[in-house]
Coordinates of N, CA, C and O in Angstrom, one line a residue:
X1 N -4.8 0.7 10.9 CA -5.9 1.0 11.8 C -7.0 1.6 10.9 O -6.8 2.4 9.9
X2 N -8.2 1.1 11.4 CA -9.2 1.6 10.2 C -10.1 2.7 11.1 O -10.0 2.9 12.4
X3 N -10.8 3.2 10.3 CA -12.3 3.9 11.2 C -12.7 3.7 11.7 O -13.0 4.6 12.5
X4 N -13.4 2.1 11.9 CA -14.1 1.4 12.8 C -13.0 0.9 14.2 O -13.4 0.7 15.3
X5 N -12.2 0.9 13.8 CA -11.1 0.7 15.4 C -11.3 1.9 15.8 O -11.7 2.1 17.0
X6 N -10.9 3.0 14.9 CA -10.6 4.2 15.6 C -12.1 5.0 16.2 O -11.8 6.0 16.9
X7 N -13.5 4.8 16.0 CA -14.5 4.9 16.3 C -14.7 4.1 17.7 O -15.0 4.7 18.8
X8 N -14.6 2.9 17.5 CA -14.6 2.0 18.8 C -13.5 2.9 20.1 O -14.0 3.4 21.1
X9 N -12.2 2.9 19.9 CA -11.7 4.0 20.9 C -11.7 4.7 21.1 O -10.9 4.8 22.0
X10 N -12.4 5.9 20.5 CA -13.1 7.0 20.6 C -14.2 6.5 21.8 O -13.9 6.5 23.0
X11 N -15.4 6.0 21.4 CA -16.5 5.8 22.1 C -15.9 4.7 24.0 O -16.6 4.2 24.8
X12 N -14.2 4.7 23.8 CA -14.3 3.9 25.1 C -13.6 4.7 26.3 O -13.1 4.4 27.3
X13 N -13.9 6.1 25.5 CA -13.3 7.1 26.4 C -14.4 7.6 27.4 O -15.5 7.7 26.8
X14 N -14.5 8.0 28.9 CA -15.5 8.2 30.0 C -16.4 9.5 28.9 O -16.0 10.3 28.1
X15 N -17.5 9.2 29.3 CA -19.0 10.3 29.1 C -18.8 10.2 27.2 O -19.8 10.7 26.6
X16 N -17.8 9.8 26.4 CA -18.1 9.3 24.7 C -19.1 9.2 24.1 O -19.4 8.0 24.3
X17 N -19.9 9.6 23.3 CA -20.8 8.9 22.1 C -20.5 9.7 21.2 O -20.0 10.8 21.2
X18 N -21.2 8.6 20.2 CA -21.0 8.8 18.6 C -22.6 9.8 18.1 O -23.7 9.5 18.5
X19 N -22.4 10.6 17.4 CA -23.5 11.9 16.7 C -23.0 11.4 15.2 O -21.9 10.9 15.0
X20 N -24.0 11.7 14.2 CA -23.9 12.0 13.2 C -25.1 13.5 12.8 O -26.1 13.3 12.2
X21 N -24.5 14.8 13.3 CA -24.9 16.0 12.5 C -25.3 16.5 11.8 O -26.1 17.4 11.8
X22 N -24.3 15.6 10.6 CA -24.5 16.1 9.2 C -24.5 14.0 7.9 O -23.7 13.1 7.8
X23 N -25.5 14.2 7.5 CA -25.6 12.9 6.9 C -24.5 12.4 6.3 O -23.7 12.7 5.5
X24 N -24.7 11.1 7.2 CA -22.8 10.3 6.4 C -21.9 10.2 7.5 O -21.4 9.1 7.9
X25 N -21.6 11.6 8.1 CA -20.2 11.9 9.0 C -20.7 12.0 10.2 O -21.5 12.8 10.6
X26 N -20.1 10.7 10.8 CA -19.7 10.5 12.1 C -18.8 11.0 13.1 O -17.6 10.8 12.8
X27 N -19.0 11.7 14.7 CA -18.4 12.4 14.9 C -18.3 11.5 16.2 O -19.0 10.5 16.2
X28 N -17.4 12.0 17.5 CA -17.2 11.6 18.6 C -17.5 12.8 19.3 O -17.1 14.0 19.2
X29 N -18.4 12.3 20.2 CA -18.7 13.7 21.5 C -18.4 13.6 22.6 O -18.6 12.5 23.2
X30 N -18.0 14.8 23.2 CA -18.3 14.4 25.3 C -19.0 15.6 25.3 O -19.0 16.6 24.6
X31 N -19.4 15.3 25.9 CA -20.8 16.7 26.3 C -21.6 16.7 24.8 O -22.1 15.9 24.0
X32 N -21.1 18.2 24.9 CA -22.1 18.0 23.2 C -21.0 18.8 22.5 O -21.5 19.3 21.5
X33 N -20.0 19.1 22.6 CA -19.1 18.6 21.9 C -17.6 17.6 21.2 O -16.9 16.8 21.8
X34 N -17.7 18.1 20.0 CA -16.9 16.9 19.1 C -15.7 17.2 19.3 O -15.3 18.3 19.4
X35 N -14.7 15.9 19.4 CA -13.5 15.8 19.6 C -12.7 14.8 18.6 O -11.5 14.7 18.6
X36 N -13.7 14.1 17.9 CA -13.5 13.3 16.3 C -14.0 13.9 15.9 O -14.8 14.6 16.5
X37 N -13.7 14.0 14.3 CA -14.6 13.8 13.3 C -14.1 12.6 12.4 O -13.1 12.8 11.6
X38 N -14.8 11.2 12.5 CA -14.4 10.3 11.7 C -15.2 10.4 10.7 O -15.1 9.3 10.0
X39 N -16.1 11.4 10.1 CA -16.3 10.9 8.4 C -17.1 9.8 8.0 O -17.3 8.8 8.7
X40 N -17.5 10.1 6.8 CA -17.8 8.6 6.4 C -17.0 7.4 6.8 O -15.9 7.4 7.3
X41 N -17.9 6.0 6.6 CA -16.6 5.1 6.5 C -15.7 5.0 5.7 O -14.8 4.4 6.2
X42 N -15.6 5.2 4.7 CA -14.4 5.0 3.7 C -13.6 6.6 3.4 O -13.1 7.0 2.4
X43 N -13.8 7.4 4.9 CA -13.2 9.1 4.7 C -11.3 8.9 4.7 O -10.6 9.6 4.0
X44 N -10.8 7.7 5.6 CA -9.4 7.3 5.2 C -8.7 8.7 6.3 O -7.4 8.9 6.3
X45 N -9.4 9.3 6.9 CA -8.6 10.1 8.1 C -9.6 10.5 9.3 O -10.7 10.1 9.3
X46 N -9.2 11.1 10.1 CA -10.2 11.8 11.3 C -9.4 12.9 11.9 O -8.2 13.0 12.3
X47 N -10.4 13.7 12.0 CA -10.2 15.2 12.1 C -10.2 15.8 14.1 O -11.2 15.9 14.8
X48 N -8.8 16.1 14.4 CA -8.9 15.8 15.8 C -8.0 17.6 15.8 O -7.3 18.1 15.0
X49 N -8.6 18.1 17.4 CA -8.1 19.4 18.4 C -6.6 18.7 18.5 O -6.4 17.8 19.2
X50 N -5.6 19.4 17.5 CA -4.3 18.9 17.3 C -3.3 20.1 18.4 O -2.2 19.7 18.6
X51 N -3.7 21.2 19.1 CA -3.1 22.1 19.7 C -3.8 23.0 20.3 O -5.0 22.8 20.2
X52 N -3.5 24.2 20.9 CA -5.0 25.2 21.4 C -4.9 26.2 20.7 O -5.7 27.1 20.7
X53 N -3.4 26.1 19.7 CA -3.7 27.1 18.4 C -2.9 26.8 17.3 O -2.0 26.0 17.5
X54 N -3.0 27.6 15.9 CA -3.1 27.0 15.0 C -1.6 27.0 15.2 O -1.1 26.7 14.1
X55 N -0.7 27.1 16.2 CA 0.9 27.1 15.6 C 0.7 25.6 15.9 O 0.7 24.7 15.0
X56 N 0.5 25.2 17.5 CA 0.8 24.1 17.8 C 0.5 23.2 17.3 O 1.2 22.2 17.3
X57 N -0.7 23.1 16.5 CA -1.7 22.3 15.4 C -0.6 22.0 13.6 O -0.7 21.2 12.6
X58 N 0.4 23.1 14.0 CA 1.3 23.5 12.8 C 2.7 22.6 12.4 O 3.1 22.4 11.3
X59 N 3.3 22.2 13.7 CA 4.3 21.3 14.3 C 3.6 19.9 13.6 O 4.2 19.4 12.6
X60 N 2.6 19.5 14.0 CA 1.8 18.3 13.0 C 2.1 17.8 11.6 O 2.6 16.8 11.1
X61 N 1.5 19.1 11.3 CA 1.4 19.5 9.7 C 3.1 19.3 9.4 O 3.2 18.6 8.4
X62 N 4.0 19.7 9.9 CA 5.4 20.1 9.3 C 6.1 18.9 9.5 O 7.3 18.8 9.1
X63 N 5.5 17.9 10.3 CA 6.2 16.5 10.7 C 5.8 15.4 9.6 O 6.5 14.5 9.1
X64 N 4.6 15.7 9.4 CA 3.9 14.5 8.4 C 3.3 15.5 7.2 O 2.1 15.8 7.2
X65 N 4.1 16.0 6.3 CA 3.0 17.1 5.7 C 2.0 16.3 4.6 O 0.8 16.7 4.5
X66 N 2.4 15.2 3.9 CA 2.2 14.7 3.1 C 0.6 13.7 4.0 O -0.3 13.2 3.3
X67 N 0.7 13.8 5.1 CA -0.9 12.9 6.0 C -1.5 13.8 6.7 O -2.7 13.7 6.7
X68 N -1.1 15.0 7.5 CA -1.5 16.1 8.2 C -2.0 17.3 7.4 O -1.1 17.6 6.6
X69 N -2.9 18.0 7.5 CA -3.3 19.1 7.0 C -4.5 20.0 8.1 O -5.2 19.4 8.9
X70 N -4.6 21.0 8.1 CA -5.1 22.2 8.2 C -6.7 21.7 8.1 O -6.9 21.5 6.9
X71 N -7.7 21.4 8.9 CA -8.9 21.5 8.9 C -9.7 22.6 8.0 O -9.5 23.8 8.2
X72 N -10.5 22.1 7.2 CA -11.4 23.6 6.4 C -11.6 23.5 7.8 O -11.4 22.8 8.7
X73 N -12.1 25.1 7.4 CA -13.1 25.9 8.6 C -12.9 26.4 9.6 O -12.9 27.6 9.9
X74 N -12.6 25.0 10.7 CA -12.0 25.0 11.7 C -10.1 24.8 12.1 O -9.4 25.0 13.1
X75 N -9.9 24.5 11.1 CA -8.4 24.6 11.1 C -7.3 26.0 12.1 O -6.3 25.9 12.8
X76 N -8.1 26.9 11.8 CA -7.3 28.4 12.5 C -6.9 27.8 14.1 O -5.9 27.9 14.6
X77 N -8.4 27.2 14.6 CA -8.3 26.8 15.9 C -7.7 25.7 16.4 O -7.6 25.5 17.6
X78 N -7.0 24.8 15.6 CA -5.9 24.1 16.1 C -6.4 22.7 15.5 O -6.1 21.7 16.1
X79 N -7.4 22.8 14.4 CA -7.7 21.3 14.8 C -7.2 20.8 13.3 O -7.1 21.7 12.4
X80 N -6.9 19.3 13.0 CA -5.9 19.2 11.9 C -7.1 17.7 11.3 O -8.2 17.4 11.8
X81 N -6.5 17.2 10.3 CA -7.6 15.8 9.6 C -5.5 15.3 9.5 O -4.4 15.8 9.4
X82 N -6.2 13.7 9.8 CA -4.8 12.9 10.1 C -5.2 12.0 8.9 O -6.4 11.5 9.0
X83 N -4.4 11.8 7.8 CA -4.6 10.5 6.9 C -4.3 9.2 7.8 O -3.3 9.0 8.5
X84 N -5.7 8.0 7.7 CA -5.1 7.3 8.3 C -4.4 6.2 7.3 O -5.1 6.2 6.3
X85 N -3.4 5.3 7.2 CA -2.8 4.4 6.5 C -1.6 5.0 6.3 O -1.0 4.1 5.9
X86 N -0.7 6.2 6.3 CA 0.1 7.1 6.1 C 1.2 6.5 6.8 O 1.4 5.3 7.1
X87 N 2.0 7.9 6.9 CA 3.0 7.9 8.0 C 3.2 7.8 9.3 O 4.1 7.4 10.0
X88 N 2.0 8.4 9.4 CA 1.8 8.6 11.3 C 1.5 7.4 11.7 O 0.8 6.7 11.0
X89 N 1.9 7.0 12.5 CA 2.1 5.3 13.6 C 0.7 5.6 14.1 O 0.3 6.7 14.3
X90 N 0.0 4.4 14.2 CA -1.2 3.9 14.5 C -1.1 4.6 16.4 O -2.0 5.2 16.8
X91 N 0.0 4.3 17.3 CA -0.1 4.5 18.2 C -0.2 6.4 18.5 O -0.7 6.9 19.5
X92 N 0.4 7.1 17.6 CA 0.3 7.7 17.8 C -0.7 9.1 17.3 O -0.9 10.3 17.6
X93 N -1.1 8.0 16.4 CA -3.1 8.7 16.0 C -3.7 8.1 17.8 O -4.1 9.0 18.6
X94 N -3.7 7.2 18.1 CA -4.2 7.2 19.2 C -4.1 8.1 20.4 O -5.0 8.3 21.2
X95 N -2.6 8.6 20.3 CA -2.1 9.9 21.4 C -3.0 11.1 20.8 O -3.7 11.8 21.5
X96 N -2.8 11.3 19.3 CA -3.5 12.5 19.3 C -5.3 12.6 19.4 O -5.9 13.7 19.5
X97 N -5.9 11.3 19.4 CA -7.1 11.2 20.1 C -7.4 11.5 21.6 O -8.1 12.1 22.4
X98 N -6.7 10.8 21.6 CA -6.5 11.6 23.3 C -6.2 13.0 23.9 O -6.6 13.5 25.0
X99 N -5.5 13.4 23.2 CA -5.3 14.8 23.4 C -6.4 15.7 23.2 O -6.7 16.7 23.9
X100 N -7.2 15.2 21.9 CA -8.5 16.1 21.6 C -9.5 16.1 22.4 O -10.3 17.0 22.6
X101 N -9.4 14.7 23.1 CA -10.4 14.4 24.0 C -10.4 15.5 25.2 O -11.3 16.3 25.6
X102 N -8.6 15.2 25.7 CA -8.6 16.0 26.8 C -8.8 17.0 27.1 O -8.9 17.3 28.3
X103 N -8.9 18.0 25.7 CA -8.4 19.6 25.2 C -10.1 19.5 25.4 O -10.4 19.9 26.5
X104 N -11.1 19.2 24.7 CA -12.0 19.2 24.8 C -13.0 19.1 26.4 O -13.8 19.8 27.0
X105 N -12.4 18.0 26.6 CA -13.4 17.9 28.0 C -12.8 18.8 28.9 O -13.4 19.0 29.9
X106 N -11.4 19.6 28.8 CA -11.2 20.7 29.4 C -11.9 22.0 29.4 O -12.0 22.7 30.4
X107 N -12.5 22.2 28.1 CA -13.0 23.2 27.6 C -14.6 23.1 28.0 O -15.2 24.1 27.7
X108 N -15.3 22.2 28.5 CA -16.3 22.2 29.0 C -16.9 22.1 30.5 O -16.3 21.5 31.4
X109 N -18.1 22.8 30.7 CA -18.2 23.7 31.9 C -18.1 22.5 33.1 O -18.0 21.3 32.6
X110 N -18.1 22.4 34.2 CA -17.4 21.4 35.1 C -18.6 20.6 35.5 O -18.4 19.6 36.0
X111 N -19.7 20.9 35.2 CA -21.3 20.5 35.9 C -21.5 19.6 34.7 O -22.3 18.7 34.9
X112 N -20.7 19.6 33.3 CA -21.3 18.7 32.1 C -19.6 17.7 31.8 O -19.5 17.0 30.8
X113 N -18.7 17.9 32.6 CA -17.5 16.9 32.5 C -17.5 15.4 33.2 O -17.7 15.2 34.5
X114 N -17.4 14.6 32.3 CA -17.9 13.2 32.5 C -17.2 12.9 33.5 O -16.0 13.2 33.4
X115 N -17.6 12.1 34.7 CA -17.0 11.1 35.7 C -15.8 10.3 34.9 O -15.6 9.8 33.8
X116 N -14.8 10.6 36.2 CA -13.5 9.7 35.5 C -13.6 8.2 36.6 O -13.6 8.5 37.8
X117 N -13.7 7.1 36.4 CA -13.7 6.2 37.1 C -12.3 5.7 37.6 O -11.3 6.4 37.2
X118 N -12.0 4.5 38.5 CA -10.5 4.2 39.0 C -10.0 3.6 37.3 O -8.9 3.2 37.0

């Protein structure tokens, strides 16, 4: 799975678009915050809310150490960068997009959480 798959299912999640911030890196947002960070194109991972803190975010890291790592910056807060081509199963980079999604649009105030359709 490359960037561009994983960008496209990002953006096919309810209330989704794509920001670039900071020149080059492309992010995924609901509201106006990010729940990707896919990077450049050729960045080879994406940076996703892996737990609601850094232990749970830590279980990640200790299963795939060699593809999962610790976010600069934001890492404390649970969020991890997934190598993609690695170990981790393509379906289950997709679980952990989802999860950031969820963790995210939970975290935002109820007046700016996107319509869920049937």
């Amino acid at each position: 799975m490359g960037g561009d798959e994983l960008l496209e299912y990002c953006l096919g999640k309810p209330g989704a678009w794509q920001d670039e911030p900071w020149d080059g890196d492309v992010v995924a947002k609901v509201g106006d915050k990010i729940f990707a960070f896919l990077g450049s194109g050729d960045s080879g991972g994406v940076g996703l809310k892996c737990g609601a803190n850094r232990e749970e975010a830590d279980e990640l890291v200790d299963t795939y150490p060699a593809d999962v790592s610790k976010m600069a910056y934001i890492g404390r807060s649970g969020w991890n960068t997934v190598r993609l081509g690695g170990a981790v199963p393509d379906d289950e980079i997709l679980e952990l997009i989802d999860t950031s999604y969820e963790t995210i649009v939970g975290k935002l105030p109820k007046s700016k959480r996107p319509a869920v359709g049937n």
